[in-house]
Short mmCIF file of C-alpha atoms in Angstrom, two decimals:
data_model
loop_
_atom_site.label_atom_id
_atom_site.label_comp_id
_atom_site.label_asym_id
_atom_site.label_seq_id
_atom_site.Cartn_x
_atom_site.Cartn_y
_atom_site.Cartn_z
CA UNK A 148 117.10 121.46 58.30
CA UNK A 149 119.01 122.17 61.74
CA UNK A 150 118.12 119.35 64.53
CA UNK A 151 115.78 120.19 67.16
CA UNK A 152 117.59 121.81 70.83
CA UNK A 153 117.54 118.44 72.90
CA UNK A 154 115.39 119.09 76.18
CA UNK A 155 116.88 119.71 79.70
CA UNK A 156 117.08 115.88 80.45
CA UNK A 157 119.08 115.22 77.29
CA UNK A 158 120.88 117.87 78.10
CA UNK A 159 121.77 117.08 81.28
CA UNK A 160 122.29 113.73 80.65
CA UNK A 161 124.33 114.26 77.48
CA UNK A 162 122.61 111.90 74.97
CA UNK A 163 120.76 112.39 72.24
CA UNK A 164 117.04 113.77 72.10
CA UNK A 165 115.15 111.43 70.39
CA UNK A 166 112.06 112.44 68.55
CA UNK A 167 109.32 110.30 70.98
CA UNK A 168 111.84 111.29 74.35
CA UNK A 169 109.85 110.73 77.23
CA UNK A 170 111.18 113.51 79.17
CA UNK A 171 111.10 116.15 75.87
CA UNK A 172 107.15 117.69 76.70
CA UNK A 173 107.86 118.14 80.07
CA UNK A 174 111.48 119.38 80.88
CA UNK A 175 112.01 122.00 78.06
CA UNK A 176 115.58 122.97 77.15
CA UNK A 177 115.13 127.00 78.39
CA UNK A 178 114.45 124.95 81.96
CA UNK A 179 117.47 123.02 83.24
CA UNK A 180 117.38 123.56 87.03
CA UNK A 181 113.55 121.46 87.11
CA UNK A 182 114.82 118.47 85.63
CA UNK A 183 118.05 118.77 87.57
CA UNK A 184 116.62 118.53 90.96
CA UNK A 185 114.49 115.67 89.78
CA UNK A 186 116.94 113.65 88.28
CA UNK A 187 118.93 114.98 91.62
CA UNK A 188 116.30 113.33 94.16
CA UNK A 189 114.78 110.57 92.03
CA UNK A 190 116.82 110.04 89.24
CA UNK A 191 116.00 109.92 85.56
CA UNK A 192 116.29 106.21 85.18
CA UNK A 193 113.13 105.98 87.49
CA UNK A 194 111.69 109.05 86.62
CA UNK A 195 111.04 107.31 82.96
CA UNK A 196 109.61 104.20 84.56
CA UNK A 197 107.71 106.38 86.50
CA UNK A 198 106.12 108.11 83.16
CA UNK A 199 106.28 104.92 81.08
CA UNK A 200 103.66 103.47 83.31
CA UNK A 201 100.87 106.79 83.39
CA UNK A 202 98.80 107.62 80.24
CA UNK A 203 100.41 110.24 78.81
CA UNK A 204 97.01 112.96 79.78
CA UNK A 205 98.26 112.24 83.71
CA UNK A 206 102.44 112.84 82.95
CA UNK A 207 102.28 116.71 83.31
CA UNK A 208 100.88 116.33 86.56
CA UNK A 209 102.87 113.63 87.90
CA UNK A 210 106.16 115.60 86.33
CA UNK A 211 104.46 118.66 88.33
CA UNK A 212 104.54 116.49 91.63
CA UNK A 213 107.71 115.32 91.16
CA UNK A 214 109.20 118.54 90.91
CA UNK A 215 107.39 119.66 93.95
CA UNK A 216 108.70 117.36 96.09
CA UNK A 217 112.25 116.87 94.93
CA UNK A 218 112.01 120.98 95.48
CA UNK A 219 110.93 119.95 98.92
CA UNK A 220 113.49 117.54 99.65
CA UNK A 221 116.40 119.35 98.61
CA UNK A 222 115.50 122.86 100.51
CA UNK A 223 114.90 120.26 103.69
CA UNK A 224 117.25 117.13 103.07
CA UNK A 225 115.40 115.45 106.51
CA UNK A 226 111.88 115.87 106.26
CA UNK A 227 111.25 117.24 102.60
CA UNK A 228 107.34 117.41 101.94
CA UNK A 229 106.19 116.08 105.63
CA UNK A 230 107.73 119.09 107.19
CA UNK A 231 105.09 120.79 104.83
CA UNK A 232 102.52 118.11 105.76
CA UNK A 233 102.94 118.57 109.28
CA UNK A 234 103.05 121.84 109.72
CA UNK A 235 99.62 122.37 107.55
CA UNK A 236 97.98 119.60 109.61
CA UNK A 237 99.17 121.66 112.74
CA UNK A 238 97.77 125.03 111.47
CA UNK A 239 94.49 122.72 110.46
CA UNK A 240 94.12 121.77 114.10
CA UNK A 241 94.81 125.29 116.01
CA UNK A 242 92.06 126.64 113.82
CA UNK A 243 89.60 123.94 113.85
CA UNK A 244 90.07 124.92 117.83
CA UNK A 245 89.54 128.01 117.49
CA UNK A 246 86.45 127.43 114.99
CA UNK A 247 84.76 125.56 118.13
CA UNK A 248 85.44 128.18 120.89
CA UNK A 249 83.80 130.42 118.27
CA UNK A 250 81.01 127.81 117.75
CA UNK A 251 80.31 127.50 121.38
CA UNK A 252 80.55 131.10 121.84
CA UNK A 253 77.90 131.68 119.29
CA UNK A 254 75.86 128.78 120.67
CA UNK A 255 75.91 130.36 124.20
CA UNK A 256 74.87 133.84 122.72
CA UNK A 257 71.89 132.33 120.85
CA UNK A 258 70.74 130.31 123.62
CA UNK A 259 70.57 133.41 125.73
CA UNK A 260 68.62 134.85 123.05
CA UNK A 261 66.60 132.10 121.83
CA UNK A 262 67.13 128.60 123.78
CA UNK A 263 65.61 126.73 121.30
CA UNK A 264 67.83 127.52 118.79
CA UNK A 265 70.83 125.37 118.16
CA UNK A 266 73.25 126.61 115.41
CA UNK A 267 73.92 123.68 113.18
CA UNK A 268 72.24 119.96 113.14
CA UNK A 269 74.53 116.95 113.22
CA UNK A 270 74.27 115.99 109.83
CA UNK A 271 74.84 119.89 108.59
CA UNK A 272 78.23 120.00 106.31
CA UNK A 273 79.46 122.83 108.70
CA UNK A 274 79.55 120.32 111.67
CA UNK A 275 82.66 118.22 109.33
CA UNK A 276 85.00 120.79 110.74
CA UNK A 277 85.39 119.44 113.75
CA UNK A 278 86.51 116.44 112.63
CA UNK A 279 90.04 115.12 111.03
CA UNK A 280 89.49 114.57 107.36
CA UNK A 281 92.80 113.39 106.98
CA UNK A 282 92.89 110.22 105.40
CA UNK A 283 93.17 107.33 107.50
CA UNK A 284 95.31 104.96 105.48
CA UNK A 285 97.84 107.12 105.66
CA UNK A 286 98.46 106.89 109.42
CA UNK A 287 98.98 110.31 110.22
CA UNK A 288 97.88 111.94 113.83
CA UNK A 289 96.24 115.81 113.61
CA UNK A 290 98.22 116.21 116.61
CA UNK A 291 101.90 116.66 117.13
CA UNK A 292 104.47 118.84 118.74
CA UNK A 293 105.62 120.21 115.66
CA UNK A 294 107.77 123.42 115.40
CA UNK A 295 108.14 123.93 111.30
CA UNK A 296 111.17 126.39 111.95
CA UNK A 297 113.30 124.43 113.49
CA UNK A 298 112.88 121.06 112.30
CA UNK A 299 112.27 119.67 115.86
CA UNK A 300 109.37 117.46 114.28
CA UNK A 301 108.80 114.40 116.57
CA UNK A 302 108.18 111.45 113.68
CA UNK A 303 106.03 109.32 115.91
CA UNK A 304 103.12 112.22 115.74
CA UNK A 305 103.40 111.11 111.94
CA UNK A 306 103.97 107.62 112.07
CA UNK A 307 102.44 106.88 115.47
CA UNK A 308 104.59 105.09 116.70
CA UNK A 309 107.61 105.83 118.79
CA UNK A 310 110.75 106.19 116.38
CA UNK A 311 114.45 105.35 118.31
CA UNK A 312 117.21 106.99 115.88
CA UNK B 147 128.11 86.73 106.66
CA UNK B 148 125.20 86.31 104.86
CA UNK B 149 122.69 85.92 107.24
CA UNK B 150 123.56 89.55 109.10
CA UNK B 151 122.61 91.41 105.94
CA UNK B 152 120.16 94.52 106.40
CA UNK B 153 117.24 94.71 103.56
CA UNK B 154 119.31 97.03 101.56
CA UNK B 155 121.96 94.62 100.75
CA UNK B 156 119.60 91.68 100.66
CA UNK B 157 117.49 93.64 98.07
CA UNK B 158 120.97 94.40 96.31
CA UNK B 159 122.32 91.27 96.37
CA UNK B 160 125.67 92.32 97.75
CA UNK B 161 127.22 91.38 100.85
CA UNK B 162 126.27 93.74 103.86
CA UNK B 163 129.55 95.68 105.56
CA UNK B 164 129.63 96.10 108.84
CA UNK B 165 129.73 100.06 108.10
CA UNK B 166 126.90 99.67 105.73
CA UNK B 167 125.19 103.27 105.18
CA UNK B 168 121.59 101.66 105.09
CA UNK B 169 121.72 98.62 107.68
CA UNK B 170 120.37 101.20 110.64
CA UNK B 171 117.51 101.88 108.88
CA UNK B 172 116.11 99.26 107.33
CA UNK B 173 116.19 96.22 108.87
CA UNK B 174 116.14 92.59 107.05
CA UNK B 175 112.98 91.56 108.74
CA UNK B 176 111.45 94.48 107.06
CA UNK B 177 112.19 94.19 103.44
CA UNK B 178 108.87 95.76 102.23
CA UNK B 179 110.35 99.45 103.65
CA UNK B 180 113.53 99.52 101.65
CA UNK B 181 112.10 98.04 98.34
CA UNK B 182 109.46 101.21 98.40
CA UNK B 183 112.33 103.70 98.71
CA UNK B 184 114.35 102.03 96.41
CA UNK B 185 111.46 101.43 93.65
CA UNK B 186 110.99 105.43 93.88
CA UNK B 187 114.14 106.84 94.66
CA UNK B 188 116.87 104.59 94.28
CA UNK B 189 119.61 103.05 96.12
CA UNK B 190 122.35 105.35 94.36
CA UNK B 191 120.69 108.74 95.11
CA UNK B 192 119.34 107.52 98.82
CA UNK B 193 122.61 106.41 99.82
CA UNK B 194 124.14 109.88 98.75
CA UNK B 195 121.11 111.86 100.18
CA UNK B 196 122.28 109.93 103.81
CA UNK B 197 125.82 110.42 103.56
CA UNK B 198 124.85 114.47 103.33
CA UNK B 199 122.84 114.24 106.37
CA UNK B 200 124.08 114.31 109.97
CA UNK B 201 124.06 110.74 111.83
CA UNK B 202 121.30 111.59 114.43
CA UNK B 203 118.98 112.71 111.42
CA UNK B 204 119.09 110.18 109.11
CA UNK B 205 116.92 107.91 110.82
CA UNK B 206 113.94 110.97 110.30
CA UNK B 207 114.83 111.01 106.89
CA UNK B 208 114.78 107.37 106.22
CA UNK B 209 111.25 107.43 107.51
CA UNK B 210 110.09 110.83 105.49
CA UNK B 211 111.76 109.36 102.58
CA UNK B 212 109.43 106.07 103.05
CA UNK B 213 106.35 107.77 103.53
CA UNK B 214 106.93 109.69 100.45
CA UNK B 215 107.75 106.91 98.63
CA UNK B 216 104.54 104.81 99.75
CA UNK B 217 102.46 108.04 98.98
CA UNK B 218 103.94 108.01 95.31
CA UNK B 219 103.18 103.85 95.14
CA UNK B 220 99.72 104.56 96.28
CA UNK B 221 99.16 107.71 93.62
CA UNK B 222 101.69 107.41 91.06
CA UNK B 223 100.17 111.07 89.79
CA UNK B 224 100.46 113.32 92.70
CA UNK B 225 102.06 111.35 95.61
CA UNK B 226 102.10 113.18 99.28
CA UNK B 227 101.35 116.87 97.21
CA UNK B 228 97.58 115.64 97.24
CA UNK B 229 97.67 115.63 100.59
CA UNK B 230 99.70 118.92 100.59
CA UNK B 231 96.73 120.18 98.35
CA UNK B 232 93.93 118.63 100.54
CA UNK B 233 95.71 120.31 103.63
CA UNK B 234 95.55 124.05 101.89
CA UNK B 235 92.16 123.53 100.98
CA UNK B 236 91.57 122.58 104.47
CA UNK B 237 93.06 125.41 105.82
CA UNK B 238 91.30 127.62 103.33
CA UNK B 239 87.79 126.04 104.39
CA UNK B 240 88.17 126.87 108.15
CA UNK B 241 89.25 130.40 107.75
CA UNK B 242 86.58 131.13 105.66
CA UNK B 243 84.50 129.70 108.40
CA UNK B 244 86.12 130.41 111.55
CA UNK B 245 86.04 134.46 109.91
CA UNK B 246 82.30 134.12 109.65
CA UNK B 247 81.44 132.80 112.97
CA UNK B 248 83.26 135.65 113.89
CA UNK B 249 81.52 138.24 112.32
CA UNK B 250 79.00 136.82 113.30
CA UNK B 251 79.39 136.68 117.43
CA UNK B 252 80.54 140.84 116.46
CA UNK B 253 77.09 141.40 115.10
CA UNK B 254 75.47 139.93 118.16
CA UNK B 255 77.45 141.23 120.58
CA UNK B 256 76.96 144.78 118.97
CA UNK B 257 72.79 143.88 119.32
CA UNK B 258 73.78 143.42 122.55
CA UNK B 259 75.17 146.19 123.01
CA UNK B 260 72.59 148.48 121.24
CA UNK B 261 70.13 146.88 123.80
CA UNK B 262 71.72 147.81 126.57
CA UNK B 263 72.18 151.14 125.58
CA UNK B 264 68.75 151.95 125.79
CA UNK B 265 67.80 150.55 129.42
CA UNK B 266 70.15 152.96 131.45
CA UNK B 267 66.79 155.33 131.10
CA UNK B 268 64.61 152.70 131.97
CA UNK B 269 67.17 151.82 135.41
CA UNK B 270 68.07 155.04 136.31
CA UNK B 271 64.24 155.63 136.88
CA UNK B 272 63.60 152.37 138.56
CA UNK B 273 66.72 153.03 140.94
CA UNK B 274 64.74 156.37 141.79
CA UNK B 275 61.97 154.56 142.94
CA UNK B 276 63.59 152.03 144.56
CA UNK B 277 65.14 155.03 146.75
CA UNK B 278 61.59 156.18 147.37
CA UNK B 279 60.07 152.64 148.56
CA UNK B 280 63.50 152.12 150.36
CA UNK B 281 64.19 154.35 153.09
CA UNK B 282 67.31 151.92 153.86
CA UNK B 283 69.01 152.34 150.18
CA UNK B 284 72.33 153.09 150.59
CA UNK B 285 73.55 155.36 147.47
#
């Protein structure tokens, strides 16, 4: 009877692997570097708490999450996942623009051919894209002067409100 | 003195240096904005992520760090990567739209096109008659 490899967080963390370890189904021992960029950002002290208060069907997903955005915040120390955010929201509006010079292009060719038809009704699902769908609790504004490359990211197009660092 | 201390070092329960790392950023009328980051990433591993970033940056990253940290209070599951998710799907959506509106002003515009194709026959004989009733049609 040999004892069972600890996982990557016992590992790391040099302890022993308990049987009912928290960390054990999610951080396997063949995977160090995902537990130690989560333990790097977050810390494993608050990872646990984080885990210890999900049902254990939701912890693969949270553990998931986690490792995204520790990922994120390492490769870009400043902005982590908003630099993602913000550049998707920015690609969101230049092609919901473009979707409605193609929408009123389409409506002035089928008016030419047929003025009484219009292309979609108000309450058609097609008309949503024209619209933010971003959630509004968050606070974040579609627009922004955003250049994802550089990092120039202007916070109050986020936050909106006027940031002095 | 006591009474000068930024959230941090209120939350912390230490006195509040006058070089303190975290007393730019979070202010002590704002305790609420420190005790997020600190419930999700700790005051340990934030101070050390600061200290690796450049003065005139860490003000951005105090306030990514707090949004990220309220998006992980809020959704203890999937934090800001929902939004991330909702975002690509987003994207996805309009593309797939935005390609078929497209397609579809090519298809008229090629109808168009088609049409047009067959009236030169029908102008080129009006223009003749047009010369014929018009003695003053300039060619």
């Amino acid at each position: 009877m040999g004892g069972n490899s600890p996982c990557a967080s016992c590992k790391l963390l040099r302890r022993r692997c308990a049987r009912d370890c928290i960390f054990a189904p999610y951080f396997p021992s063949d995977d160090s570097q995902k537990f130690a960029i989560v333990h790097k950002v977050f810390g494993a002290s608050n990872v646990s708490k984080m885990l210890q208060e999900l049902p254990v069907h939701q912890r693969a997903d949270a553990v998931s999450s986690l490792v995204y955005e520790a990922n994120a915040r390492v490769r870009d120390p400043v902005y982590g996942c908003v630099g993602a955010i913000s550049y998707l929201q920015n690609q969101v509006s230049e092609l919901q623009m473009q979707l409605a010079l193609a929408q009123a292009e389409i409506l002035c060719i089928q008016m030419q051919n047929d003025p009484v038809m219009l292309p979609y009704p108000p309450d058609h699902p097609k008309s949503y894209f024209l619209q933010n769908d971003l959630p509004q609790h968050l606070n974040l504004a579609s627009s922004g002067n955003v250049i994802h490359r550089d990092h120039s990211l202007k916070i109050e197009s986020i936050f909106g409100h006027d940031m002095v660092s | 003195m006591i009474s000068g201390r930024c959230a941090a070092c209120k939350n912390q329960r230490r006195k509040c240096p006058s070089d303190c790392i975290f007393s730019p950023y979070f202010p002590p009328n704002d305790p609420e904005r420190f005790a997020c980051v600190h419930r999700i990433y700790g005051s340990s591993n934030v101070g050390k992520m600061l200290q690796q970033i450049p003065v005139h940056m860490r003000a951005q990253a105090v306030d990514t760090l707090y949004f990220e940290a309220r998006c992980r209070i809020e959704d203890p599951v999937y934090g800001c990567v929902k939004l991330i998710s909702q975002l690509h799907q987003n994207l996805h959506d309009t593309e797939s739209e935005l390609a078929r509106v497209q397609a579809l002003i090519a298809f008229h515009k090629l109808q168009i096109t088609q049409v047009e194709l067959h009236q030169p026959t029908l102008d080129a004989s009006q223009s003749s008659i047009e010369q014929f009733q018009n003695p003053w049609f300039i060619n």
